[in-house]
CSV table of C-alpha atoms in Angstrom, one decimal:
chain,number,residue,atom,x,y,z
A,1,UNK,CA,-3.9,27.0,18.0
A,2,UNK,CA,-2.8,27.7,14.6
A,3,UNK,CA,0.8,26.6,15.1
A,4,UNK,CA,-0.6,23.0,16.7
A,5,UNK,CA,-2.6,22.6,13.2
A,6,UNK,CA,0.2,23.8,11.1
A,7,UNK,CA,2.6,20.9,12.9
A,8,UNK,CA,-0.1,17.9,13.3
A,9,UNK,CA,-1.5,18.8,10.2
A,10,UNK,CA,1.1,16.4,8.1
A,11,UNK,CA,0.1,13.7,10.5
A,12,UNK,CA,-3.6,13.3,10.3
A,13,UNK,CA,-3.0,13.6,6.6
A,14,UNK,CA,-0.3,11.0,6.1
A,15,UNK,CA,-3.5,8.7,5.2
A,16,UNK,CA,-4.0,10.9,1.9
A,17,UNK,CA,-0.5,10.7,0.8
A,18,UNK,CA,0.2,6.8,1.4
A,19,UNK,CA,-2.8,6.6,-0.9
A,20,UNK,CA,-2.0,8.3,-3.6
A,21,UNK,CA,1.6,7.1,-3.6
A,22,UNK,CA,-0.2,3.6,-3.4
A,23,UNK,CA,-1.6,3.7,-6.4
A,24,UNK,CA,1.2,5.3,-8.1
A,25,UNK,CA,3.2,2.6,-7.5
A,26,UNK,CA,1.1,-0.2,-7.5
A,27,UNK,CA,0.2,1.0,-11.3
A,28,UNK,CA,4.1,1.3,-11.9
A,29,UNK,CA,4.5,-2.6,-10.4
A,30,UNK,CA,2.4,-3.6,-12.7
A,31,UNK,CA,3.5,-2.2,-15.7
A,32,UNK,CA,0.5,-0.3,-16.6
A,33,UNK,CA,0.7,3.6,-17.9
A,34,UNK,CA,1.7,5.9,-14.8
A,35,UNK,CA,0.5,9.4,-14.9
A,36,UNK,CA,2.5,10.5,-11.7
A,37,UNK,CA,0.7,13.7,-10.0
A,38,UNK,CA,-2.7,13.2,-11.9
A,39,UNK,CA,-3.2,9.5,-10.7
A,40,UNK,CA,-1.6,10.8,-7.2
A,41,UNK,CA,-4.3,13.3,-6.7
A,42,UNK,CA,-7.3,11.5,-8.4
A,43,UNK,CA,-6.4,8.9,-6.3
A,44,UNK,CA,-6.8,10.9,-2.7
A,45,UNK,CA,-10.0,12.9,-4.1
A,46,UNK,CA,-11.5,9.0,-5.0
A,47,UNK,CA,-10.6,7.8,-1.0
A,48,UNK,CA,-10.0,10.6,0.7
A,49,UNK,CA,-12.7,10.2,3.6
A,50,UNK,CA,-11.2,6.5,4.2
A,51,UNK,CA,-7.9,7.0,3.3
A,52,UNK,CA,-7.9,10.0,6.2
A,53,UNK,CA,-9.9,8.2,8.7
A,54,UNK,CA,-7.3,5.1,8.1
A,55,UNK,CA,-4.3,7.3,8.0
A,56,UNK,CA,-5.7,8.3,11.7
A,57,UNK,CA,-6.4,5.1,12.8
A,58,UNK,CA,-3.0,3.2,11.7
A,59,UNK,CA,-1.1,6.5,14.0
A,60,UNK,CA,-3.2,5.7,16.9
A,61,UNK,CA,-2.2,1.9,16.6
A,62,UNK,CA,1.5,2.3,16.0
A,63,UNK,CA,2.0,4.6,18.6
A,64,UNK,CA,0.0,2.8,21.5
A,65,UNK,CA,2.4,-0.4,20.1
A,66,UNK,CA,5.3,1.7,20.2
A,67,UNK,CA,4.7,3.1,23.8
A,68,UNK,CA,3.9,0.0,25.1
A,69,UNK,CA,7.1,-1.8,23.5
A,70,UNK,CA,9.2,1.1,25.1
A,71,UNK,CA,7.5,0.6,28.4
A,72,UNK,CA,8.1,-3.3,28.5
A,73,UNK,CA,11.7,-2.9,27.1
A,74,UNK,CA,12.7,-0.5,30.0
A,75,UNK,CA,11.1,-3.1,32.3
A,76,UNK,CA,12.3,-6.4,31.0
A,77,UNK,CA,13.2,-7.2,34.3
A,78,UNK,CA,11.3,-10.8,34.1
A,79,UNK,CA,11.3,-13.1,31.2
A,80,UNK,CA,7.7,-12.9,31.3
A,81,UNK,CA,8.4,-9.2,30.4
A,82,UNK,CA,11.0,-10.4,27.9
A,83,UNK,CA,8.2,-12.6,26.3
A,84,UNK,CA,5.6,-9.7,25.8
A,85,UNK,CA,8.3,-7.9,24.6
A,86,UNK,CA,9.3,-9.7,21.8
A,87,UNK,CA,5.0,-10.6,20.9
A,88,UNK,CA,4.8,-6.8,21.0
A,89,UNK,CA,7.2,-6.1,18.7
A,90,UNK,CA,5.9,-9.5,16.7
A,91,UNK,CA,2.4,-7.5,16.4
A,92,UNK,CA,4.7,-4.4,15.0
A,93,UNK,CA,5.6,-5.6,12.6
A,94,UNK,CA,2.8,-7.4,11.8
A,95,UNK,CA,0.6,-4.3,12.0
A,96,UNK,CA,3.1,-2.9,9.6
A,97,UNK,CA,2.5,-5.4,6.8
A,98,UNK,CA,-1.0,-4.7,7.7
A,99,UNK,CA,-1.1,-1.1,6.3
A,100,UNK,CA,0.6,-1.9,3.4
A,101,UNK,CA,-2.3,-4.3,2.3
A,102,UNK,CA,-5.2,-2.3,3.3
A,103,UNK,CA,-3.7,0.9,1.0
A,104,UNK,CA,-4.0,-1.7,-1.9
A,105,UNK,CA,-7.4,-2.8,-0.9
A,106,UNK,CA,-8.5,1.0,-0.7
A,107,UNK,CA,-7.1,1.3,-4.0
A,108,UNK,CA,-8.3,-1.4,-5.8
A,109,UNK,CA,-11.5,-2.5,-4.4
A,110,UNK,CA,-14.7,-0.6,-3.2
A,111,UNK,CA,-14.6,-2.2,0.0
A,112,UNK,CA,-15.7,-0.9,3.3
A,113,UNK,CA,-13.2,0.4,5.9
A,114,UNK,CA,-13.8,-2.5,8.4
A,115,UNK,CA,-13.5,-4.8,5.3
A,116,UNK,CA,-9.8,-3.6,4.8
A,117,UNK,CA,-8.9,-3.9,7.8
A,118,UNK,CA,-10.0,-8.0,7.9
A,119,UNK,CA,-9.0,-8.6,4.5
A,120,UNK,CA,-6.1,-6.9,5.3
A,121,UNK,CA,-5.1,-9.0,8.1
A,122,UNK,CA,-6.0,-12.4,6.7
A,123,UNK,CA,-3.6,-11.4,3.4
A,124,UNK,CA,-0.8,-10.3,5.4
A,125,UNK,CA,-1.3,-14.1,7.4
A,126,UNK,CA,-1.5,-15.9,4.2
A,127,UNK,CA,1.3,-14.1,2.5
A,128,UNK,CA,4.5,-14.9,4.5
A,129,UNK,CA,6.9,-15.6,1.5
A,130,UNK,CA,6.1,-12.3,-0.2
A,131,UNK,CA,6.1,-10.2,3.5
A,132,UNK,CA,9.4,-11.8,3.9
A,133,UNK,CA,10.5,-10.1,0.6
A,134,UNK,CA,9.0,-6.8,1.4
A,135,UNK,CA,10.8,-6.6,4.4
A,136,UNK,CA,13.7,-7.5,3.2
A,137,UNK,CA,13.8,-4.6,0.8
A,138,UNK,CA,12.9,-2.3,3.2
A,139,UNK,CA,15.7,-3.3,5.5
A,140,UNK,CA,18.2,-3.1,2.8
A,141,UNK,CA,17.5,0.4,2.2
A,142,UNK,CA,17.4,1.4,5.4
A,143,UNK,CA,21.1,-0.8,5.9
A,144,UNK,CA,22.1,1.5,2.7
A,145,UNK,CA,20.9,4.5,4.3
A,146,UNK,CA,22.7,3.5,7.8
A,147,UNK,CA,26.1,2.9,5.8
A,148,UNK,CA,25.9,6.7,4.8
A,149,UNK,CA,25.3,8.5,8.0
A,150,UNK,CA,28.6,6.5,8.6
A,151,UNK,CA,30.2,7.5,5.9
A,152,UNK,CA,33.8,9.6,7.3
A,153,UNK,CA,33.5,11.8,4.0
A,154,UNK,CA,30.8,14.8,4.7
A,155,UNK,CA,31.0,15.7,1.5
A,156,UNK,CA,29.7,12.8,-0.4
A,157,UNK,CA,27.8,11.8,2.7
A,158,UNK,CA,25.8,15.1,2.0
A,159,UNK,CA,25.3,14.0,-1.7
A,160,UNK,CA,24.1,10.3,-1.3
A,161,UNK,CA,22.0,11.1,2.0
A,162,UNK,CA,19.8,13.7,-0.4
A,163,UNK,CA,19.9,11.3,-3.6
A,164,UNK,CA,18.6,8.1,-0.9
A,165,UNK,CA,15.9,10.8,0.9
A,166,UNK,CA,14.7,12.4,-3.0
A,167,UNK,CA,14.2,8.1,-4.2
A,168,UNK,CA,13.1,6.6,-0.6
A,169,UNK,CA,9.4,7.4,-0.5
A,170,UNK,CA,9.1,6.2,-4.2
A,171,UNK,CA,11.7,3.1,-3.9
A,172,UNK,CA,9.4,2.0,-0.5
A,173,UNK,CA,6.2,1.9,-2.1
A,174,UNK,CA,7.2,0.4,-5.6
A,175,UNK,CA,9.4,-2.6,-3.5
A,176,UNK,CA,5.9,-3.1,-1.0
A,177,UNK,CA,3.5,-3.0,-4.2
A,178,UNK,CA,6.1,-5.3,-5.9
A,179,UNK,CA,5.9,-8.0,-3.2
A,180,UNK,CA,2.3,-8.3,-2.2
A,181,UNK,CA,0.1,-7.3,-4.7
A,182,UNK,CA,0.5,-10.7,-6.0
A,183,UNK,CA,-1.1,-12.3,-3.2
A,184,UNK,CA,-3.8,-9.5,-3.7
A,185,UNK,CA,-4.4,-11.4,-7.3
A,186,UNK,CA,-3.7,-15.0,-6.0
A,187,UNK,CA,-5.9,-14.7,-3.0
A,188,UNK,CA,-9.1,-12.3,-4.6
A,189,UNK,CA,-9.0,-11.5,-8.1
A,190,UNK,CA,-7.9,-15.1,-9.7
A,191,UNK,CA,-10.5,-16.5,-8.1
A,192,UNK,CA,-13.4,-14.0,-8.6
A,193,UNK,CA,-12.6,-14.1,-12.1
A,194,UNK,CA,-12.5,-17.7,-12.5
A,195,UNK,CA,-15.7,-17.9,-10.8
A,196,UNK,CA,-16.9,-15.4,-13.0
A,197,UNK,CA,-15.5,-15.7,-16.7
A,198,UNK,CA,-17.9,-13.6,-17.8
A,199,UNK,CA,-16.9,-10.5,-16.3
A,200,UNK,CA,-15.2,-8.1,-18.0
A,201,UNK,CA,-14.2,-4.9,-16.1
A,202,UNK,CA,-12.2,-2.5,-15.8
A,203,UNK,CA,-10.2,-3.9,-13.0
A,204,UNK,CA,-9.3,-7.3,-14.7
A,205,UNK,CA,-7.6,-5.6,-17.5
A,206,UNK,CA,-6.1,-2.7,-15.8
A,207,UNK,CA,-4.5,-5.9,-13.5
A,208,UNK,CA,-3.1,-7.8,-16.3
A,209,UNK,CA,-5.6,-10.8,-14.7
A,210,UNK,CA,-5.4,-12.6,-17.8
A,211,UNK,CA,-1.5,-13.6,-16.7
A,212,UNK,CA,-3.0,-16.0,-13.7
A,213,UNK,CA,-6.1,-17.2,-15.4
């Protein structure tokens, strides 16, 4: 029915707007010129068919992790149970980091959709230091966010819950771009371009490359 589109509709295209606010604030990371809405919608018209299908894809995942997390943690009755558990929610998180490579990679490179997704894994193995930082951000945002619903004073509850909701989407992907798009450089454009001095693209000076050669 209509009113089934009109509510799934922002799910299936949650792919399209983690793009776009990808590139945004990978750009902004970087220090190179940001061009807010123009770069966010050139970016989703450039990757919108794998940006969508991914978007799909990453739901699918997530919620099959989180249903199976929810099934074992109300049957932890064994510590076999308690084990798969805890590798479940390992895998969560690990997934997580996952998606936040494989916008870059969409971004960035013209790459295949399976490619992403391997590349995308092996970073988020190789980049433990720099996950750990992400994370960390992301948990003390959601800690400040947590102290506010707390807060005994409605008032200036109401006022810092909508100043934390208007910066949280923005503040997410700049700290996640901030993190691990250097192991995007370490691990693939450093050494391309040192294997190839020659080149002389685009990509290596919109990436300030020079810095790591």
């Amino acid at each position: 029915s209509l009113w089934s589109l009109l509510l799934f509709a922002p799910v299936i295209t949650i792919g399209l707007a983690l793009v776009g606010m990808t590139n945004v604030a990978r750009n902004a990371a970087l220090g190179s010129h940001v061009f807010g809405m123009m770069d966010y919608i050139d970016t989703i018209k450039k990757n919108w068919k794998q940006s969508l299908l991914a978007g799909i894809i990453n739901i699918l995942i997530t919620a099959a992790l989180l249903y199976f997390i929810v099934l074992c943690y109300f049957n932890a009755s064994s510590m076999t149970m308690v084990f798969v558990l805890i590798a479940l929610v390992e895998l969560y998180v690990f997934f997580t980091l996952v998606q936040h490579y494989l916008w870059h990679l969409i971004v960035t490179f013209q790459i295949s959709l399976p490619g992403a997704y391997l590349t995308a894994i092996r970073l988020t193995a190789i980049g433990f230091k720099r996950n750990l930082f992400a994370l960390l951000a992301l948990l003390a945002f959601d800690a400040l966010l947590a102290i506010v619903v707390l807060l005994p004073f409605p008032k200036l509850q109401l006022l810092l819950l909508m100043v934390l909701i208007c910066i949280m989407f923005g503040y997410r992907s700049y700290a996640v771009s901030y993190c691990i798009f250097p192991v995007i450089r370490e691990h693939i454009l450093v050494p391309y371009y040192k294997a190839h001095p020659e080149a002389d693209d685009e990509l290596r000076k919109y990436v300030h490359i020079e810095d790591d050669l």
